[in-house]
Coordinates of C-alpha atoms in Angstrom, one line a residue:
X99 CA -22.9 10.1 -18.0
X100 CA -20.4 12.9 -17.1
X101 CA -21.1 12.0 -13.4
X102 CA -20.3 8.1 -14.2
X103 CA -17.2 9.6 -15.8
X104 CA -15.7 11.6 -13.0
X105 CA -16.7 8.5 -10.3
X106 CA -14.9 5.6 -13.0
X107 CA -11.8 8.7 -13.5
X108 CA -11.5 9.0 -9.3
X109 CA -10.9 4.9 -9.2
X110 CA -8.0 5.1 -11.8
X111 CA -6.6 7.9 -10.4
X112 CA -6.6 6.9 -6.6
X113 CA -5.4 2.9 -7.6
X114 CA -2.7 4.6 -9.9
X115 CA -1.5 6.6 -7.0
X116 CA -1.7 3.9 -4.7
X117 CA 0.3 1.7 -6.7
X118 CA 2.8 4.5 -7.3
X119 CA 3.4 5.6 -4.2
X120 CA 4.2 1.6 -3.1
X121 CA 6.5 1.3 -6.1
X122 CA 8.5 4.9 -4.7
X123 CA 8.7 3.3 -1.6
X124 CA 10.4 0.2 -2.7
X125 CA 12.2 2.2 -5.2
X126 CA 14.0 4.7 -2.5
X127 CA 14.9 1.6 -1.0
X128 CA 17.0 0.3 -3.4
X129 CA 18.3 3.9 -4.6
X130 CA 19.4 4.1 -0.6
X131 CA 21.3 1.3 -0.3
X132 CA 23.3 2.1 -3.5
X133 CA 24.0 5.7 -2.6
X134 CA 24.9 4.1 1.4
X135 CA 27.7 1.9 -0.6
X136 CA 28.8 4.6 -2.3
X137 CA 29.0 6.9 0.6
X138 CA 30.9 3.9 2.2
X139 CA 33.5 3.4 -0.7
X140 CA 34.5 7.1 0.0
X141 CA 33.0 7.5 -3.8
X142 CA 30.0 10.0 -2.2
X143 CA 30.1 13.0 0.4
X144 CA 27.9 12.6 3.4
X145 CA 26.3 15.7 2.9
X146 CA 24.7 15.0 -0.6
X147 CA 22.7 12.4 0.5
X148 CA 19.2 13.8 0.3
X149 CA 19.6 15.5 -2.9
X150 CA 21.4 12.0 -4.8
X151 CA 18.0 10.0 -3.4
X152 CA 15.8 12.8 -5.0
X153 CA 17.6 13.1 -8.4
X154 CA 18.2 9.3 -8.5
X155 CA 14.9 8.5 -7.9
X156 CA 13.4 11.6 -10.8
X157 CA 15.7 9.4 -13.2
X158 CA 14.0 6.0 -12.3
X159 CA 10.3 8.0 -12.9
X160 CA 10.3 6.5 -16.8
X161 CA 10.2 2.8 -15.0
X162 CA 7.8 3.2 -12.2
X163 CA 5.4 4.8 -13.7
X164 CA 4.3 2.6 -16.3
X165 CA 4.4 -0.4 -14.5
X166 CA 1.9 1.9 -11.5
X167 CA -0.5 2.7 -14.3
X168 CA -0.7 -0.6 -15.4
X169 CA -1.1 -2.2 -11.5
X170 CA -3.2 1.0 -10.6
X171 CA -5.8 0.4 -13.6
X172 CA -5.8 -3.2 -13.1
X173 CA -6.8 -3.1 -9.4
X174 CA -9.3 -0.6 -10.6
X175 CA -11.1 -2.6 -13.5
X176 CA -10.6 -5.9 -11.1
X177 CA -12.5 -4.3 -8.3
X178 CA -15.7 -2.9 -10.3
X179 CA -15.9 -6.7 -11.5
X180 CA -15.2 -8.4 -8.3
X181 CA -18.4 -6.3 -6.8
X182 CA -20.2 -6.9 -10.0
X183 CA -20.4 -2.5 -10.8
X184 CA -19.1 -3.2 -14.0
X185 CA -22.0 -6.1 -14.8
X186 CA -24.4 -3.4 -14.3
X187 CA -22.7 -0.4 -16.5
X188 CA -22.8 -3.4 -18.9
X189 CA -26.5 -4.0 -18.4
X190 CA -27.8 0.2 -19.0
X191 CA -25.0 0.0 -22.3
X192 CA -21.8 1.2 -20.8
X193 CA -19.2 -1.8 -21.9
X194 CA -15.6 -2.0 -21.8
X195 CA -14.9 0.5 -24.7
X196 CA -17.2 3.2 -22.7
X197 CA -14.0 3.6 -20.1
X198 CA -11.9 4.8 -22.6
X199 CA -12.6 8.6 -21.9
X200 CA -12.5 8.3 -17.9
X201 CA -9.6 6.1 -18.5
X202 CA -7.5 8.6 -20.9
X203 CA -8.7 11.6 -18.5
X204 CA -5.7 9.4 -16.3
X205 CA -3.6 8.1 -18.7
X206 CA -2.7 11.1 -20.8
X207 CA -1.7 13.3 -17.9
X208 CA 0.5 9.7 -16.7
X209 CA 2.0 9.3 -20.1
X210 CA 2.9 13.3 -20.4
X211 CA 4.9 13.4 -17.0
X212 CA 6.9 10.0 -18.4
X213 CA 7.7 11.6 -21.5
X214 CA 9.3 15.0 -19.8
X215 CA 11.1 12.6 -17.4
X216 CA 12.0 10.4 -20.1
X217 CA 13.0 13.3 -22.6
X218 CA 13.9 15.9 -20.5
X219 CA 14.2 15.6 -16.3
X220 CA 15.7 12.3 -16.0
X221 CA 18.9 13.2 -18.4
X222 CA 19.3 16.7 -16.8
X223 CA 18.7 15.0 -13.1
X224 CA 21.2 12.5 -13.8
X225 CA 23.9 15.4 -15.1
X226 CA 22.9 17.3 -12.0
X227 CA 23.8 14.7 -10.1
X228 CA 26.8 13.7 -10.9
X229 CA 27.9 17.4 -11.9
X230 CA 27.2 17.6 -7.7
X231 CA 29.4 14.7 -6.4
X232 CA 32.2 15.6 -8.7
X233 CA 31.7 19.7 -7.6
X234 CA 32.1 18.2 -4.2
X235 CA 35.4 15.9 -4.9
X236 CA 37.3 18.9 -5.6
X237 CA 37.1 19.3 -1.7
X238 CA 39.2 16.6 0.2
X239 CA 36.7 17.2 3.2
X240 CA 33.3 16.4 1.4
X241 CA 34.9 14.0 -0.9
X242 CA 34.6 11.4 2.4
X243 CA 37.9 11.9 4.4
X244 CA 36.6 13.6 7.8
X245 CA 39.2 14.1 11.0
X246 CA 39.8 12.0 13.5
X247 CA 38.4 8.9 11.5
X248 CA 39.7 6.1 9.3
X249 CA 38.2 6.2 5.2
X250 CA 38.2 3.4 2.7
X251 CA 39.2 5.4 -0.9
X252 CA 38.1 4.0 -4.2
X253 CA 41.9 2.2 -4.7
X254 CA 41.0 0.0 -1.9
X255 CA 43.5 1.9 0.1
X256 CA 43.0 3.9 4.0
X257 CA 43.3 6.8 4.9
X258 CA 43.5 8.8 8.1
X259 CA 43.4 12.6 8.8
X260 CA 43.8 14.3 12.7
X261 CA 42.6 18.0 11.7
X262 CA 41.9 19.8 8.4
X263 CA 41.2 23.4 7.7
X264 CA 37.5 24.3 7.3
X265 CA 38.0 24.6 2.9
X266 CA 39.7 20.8 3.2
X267 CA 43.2 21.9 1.6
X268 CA 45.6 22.0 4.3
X269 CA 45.6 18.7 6.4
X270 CA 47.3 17.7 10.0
X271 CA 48.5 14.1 11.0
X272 CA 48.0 12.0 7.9
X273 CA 48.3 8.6 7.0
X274 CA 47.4 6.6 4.3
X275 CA 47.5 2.5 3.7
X276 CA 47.5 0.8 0.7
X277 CA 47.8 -2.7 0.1
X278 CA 48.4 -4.6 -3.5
X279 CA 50.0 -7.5 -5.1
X280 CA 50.3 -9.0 -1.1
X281 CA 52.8 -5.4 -0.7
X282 CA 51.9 -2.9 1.6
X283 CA 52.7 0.5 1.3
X284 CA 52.0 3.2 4.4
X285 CA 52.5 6.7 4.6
X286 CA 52.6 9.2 7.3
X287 CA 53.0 12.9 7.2
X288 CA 52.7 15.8 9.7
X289 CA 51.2 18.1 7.6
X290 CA 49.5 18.0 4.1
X291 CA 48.2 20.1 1.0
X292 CA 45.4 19.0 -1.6
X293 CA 46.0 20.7 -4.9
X294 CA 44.4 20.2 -8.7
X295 CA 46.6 19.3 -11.7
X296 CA 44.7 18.6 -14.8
X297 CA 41.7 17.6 -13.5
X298 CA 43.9 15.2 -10.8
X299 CA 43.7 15.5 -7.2
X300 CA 46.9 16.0 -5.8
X301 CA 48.3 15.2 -2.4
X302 CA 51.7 16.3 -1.2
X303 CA 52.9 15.3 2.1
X304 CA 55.4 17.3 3.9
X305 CA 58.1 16.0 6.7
X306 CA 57.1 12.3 6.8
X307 CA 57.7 8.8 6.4
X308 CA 56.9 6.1 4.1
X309 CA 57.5 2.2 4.9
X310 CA 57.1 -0.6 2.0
X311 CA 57.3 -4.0 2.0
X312 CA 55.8 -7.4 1.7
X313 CA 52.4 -7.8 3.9
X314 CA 54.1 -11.1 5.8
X315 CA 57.6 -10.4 5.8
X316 CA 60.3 -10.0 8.5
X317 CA 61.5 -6.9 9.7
X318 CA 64.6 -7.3 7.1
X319 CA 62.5 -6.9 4.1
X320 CA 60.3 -3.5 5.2
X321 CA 62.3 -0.2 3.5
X322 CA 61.7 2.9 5.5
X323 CA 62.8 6.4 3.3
X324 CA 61.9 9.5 5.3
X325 CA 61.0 12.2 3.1
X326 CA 60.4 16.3 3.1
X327 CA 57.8 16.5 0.4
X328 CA 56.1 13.1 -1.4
X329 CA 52.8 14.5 -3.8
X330 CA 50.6 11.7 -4.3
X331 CA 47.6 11.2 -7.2
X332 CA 44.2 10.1 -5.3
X333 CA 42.0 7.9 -6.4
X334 CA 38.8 9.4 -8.6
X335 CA 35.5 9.3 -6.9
X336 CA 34.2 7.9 -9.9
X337 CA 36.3 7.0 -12.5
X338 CA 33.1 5.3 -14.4
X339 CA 31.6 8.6 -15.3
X340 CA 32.3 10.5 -18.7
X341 CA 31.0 13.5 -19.7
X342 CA 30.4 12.4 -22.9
X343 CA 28.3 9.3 -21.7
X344 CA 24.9 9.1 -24.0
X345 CA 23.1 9.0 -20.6
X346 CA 24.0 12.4 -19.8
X347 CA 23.4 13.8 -23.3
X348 CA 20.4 15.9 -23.9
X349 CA 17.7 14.6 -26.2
X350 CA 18.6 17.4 -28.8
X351 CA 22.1 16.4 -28.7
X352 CA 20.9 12.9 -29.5
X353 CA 18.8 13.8 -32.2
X354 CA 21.8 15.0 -33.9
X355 CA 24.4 12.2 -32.7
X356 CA 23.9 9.2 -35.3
X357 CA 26.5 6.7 -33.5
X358 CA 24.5 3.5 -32.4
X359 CA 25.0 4.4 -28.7
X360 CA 23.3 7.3 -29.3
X361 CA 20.3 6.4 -30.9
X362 CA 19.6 3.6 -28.5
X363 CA 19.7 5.9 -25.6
X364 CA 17.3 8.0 -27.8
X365 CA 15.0 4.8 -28.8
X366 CA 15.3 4.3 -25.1
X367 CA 14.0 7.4 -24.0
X368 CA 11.0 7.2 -26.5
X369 CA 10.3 3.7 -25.4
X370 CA 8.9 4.5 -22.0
X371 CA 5.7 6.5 -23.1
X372 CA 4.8 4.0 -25.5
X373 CA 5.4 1.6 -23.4
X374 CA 3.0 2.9 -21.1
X375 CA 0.2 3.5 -23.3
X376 CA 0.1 -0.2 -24.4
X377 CA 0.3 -1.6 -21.0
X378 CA -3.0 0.7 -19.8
X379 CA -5.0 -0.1 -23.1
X380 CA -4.1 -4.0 -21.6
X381 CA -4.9 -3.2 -18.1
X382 CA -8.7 -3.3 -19.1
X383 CA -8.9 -6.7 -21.0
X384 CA -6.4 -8.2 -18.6
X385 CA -8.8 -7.0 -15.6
X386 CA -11.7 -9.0 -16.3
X387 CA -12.7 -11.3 -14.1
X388 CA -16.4 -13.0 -12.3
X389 CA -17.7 -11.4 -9.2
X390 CA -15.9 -12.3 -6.0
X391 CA -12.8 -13.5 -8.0
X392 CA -9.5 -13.1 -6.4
X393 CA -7.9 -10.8 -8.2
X394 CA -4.3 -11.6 -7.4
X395 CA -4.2 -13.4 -11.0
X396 CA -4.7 -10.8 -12.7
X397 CA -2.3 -8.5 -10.7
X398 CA 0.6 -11.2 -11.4
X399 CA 0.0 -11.8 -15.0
X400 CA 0.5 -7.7 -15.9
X401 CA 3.3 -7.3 -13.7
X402 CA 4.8 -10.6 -15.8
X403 CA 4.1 -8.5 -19.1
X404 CA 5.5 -5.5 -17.9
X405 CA 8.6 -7.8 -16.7
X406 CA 8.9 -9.4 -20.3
X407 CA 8.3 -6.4 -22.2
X408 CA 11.1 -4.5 -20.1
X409 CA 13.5 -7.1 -20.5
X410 CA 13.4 -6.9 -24.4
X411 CA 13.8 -3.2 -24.6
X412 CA 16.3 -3.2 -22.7
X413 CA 18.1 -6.2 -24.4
X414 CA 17.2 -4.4 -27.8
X415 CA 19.1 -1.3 -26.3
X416 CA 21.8 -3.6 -25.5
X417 CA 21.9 -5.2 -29.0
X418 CA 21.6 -1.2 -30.7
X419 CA 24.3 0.3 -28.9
X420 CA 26.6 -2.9 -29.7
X421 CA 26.0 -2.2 -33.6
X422 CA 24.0 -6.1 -33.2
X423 CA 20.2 -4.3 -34.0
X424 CA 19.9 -1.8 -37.1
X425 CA 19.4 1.6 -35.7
X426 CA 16.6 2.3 -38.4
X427 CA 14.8 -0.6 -37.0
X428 CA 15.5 0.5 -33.3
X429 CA 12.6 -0.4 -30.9
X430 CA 9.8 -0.2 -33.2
X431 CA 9.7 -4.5 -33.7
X432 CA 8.7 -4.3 -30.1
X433 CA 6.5 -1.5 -29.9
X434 CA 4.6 -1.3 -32.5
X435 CA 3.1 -4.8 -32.6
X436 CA 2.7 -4.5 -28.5
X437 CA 0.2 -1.1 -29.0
X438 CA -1.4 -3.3 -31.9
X439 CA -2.0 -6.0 -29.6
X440 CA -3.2 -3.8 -26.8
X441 CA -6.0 -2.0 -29.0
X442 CA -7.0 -5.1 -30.8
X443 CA -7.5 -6.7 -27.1
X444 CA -9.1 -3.4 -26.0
X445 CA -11.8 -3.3 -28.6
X446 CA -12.8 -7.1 -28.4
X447 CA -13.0 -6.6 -25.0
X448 CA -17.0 -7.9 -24.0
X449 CA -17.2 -8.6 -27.0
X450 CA -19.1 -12.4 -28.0
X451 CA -17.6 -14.6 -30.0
X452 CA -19.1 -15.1 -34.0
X453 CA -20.4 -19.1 -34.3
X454 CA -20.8 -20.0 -37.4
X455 CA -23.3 -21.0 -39.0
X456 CA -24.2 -25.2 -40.0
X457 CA -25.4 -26.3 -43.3

């Protein structure tokens, strides 16, 4: 029995695998284009780009995984029935319930690593992250603006730099274009400096000149000043991001915060583990199937639970954080009856059904 064990724990753990490694793929892919726009907007530095994929894709851990651990133990359970291994463990005694304890030697080590990327490594990776990009915005140079090419900033402006010192402070040739309200406003400077002031960045533009007008207009209605010194406020790389966000809060800190946001980003965090324990315990029932059966049924009716199931935590968070849900209540009118439903289906599993008896 121990040997039966280690051979039914070696198909989880290899399907599992399989289907997470898939679901990284596709979801680098989408984390690549998002941090590509970014980079494009002028919003992200070049040089960060290997580091935003990895901590991205750590904080998107507590959504791949359970969905692999359901997809992995499906294929599993669907391929001892399709070549009829699991109609002989039936036949020596070894039924459905028997693969709890090869089945939990997977899931429990799954279900840990979602709960410290849940709790712990996806708030901290997200904070690293951004704490990163904005590190790197206090440098004109890594904040997108490189010589001798034209950047989009985050106004919707352009800007244009010949040279710049190696720390990014002290520019050479600038200009800048910005266009609003069908007005156009350019700048040009011969030399520049990039300095703080409260947490602004600052760019002053010695001996230049500065044209503003409408963007179809004759050349009556353009106004050309020529100016010594003009400081100008740039754009934020990311005005979206507070330091105060409840996404960037530690678990403790939550613990202690009782504003609705809070606790749904808390309720949110807990929801993943939970999530994935109920969606494993429904992998097996889900699974079964006669020999030689396709089992591309099977695959598409658990990814459609984990779809539906996703969808209302996530519109629960929504309806928490907006004061609509009662915190007390939080996600439990979900979860609770989902893990109730998974071990009920687990332990009828194989079962026969009771006919009653005729008078």
């Amino acid at each position: 029995m121990p040997k039966l064990d280690r051979y039914l724990s070696a198909e989880f753990a290899r399907a599992v695998l399989a289907a997470l490694v898939v679901l990284a793929m596709v979801s680098l892919g989408g984390v690549f284009a998002d941090v590509i726009a970014e980079m494009a907007r002028g919003k992200l530095p070049p040089s960060l780009l290997l580091s935003q994929l990895g901590l991205r894709l750590l904080g998107h851990l507590p959504m791949i995984l359970p969905l692999a651990l359901l997809l992995g133990v499906s294929l599993a359970v669907g391929r001892l029935y399709r070549d009829s291994e699991m109609f002989v463990l039936t036949a020596i005694g070894v039924g459905p319930q028997r693969l709890l304890r090869p089945l939990l030697w997977v899931v429990v080590p799954v279900l840990v690593v979602i709960a410290l990327c849940s709790l712990w490594l996806g708030p901290m990776s997200i904070r690293l992250a951004r704490s990163m990009v904005a590190e790197a915005n206090r440098n004109l140079l890594v904040a997108g603006l490189e010589p001798g090419r034209f950047t989009a900033l985050a106004n919707g402006g352009v800007a244009y730099v010949g040279q710049m010192s190696a720390d990014g402070t002290r520019l050479q040739r600038v200009f800048l274009f910005h266009e609003r309200n069908d007005r156009i406003d350019v700048a040009t400077a011969q030399n520049g400096e990039l300095s703080h002031d409260h947490g602004e960045r600052l760019l002053t533009l010695l001996d230049g000149f500065r044209v503003e007008g409408p963007a179809a207009g004759t050349a009556l209605d353009y106004r050309l000043m020529r100016y010594r010194r003009n400081e100008l406020v740039l754009p934020p790389a990311d005005a979206g991001s507070r330091s105060d966000a409840p996404e960037l809060q530690p678990t403790s800190a939550l613990l202690r915060d009782p504003s609705p946001p809070a606790r749904a980003e808390l309720h949110w965090r807990l929801a993943s583990p939970l999530l994935a324990l109920a969606l494993a315990l429904l992998a097996v029932p889900m699974a079964r199937s006669l020999p030689r059966q396709s089992r591309h049924g099977a695959i598409l009716l658990a990814f459609l639970v984990y779809l539906v199931n996703l969808m209302l935590i996530i519109l629960g968070t929504r309806w928490m954080a907006e004061g609509r849900l009662p915190t007390a209540l939080g996600l439990w009118w979900l979860l609770l009856p989902l893990l109730a439903v998974a071990v009920w289906r687990y332990v009828r599993d194989g079962q026969l059904p009771r006919r009653r008896g005729r008078r």
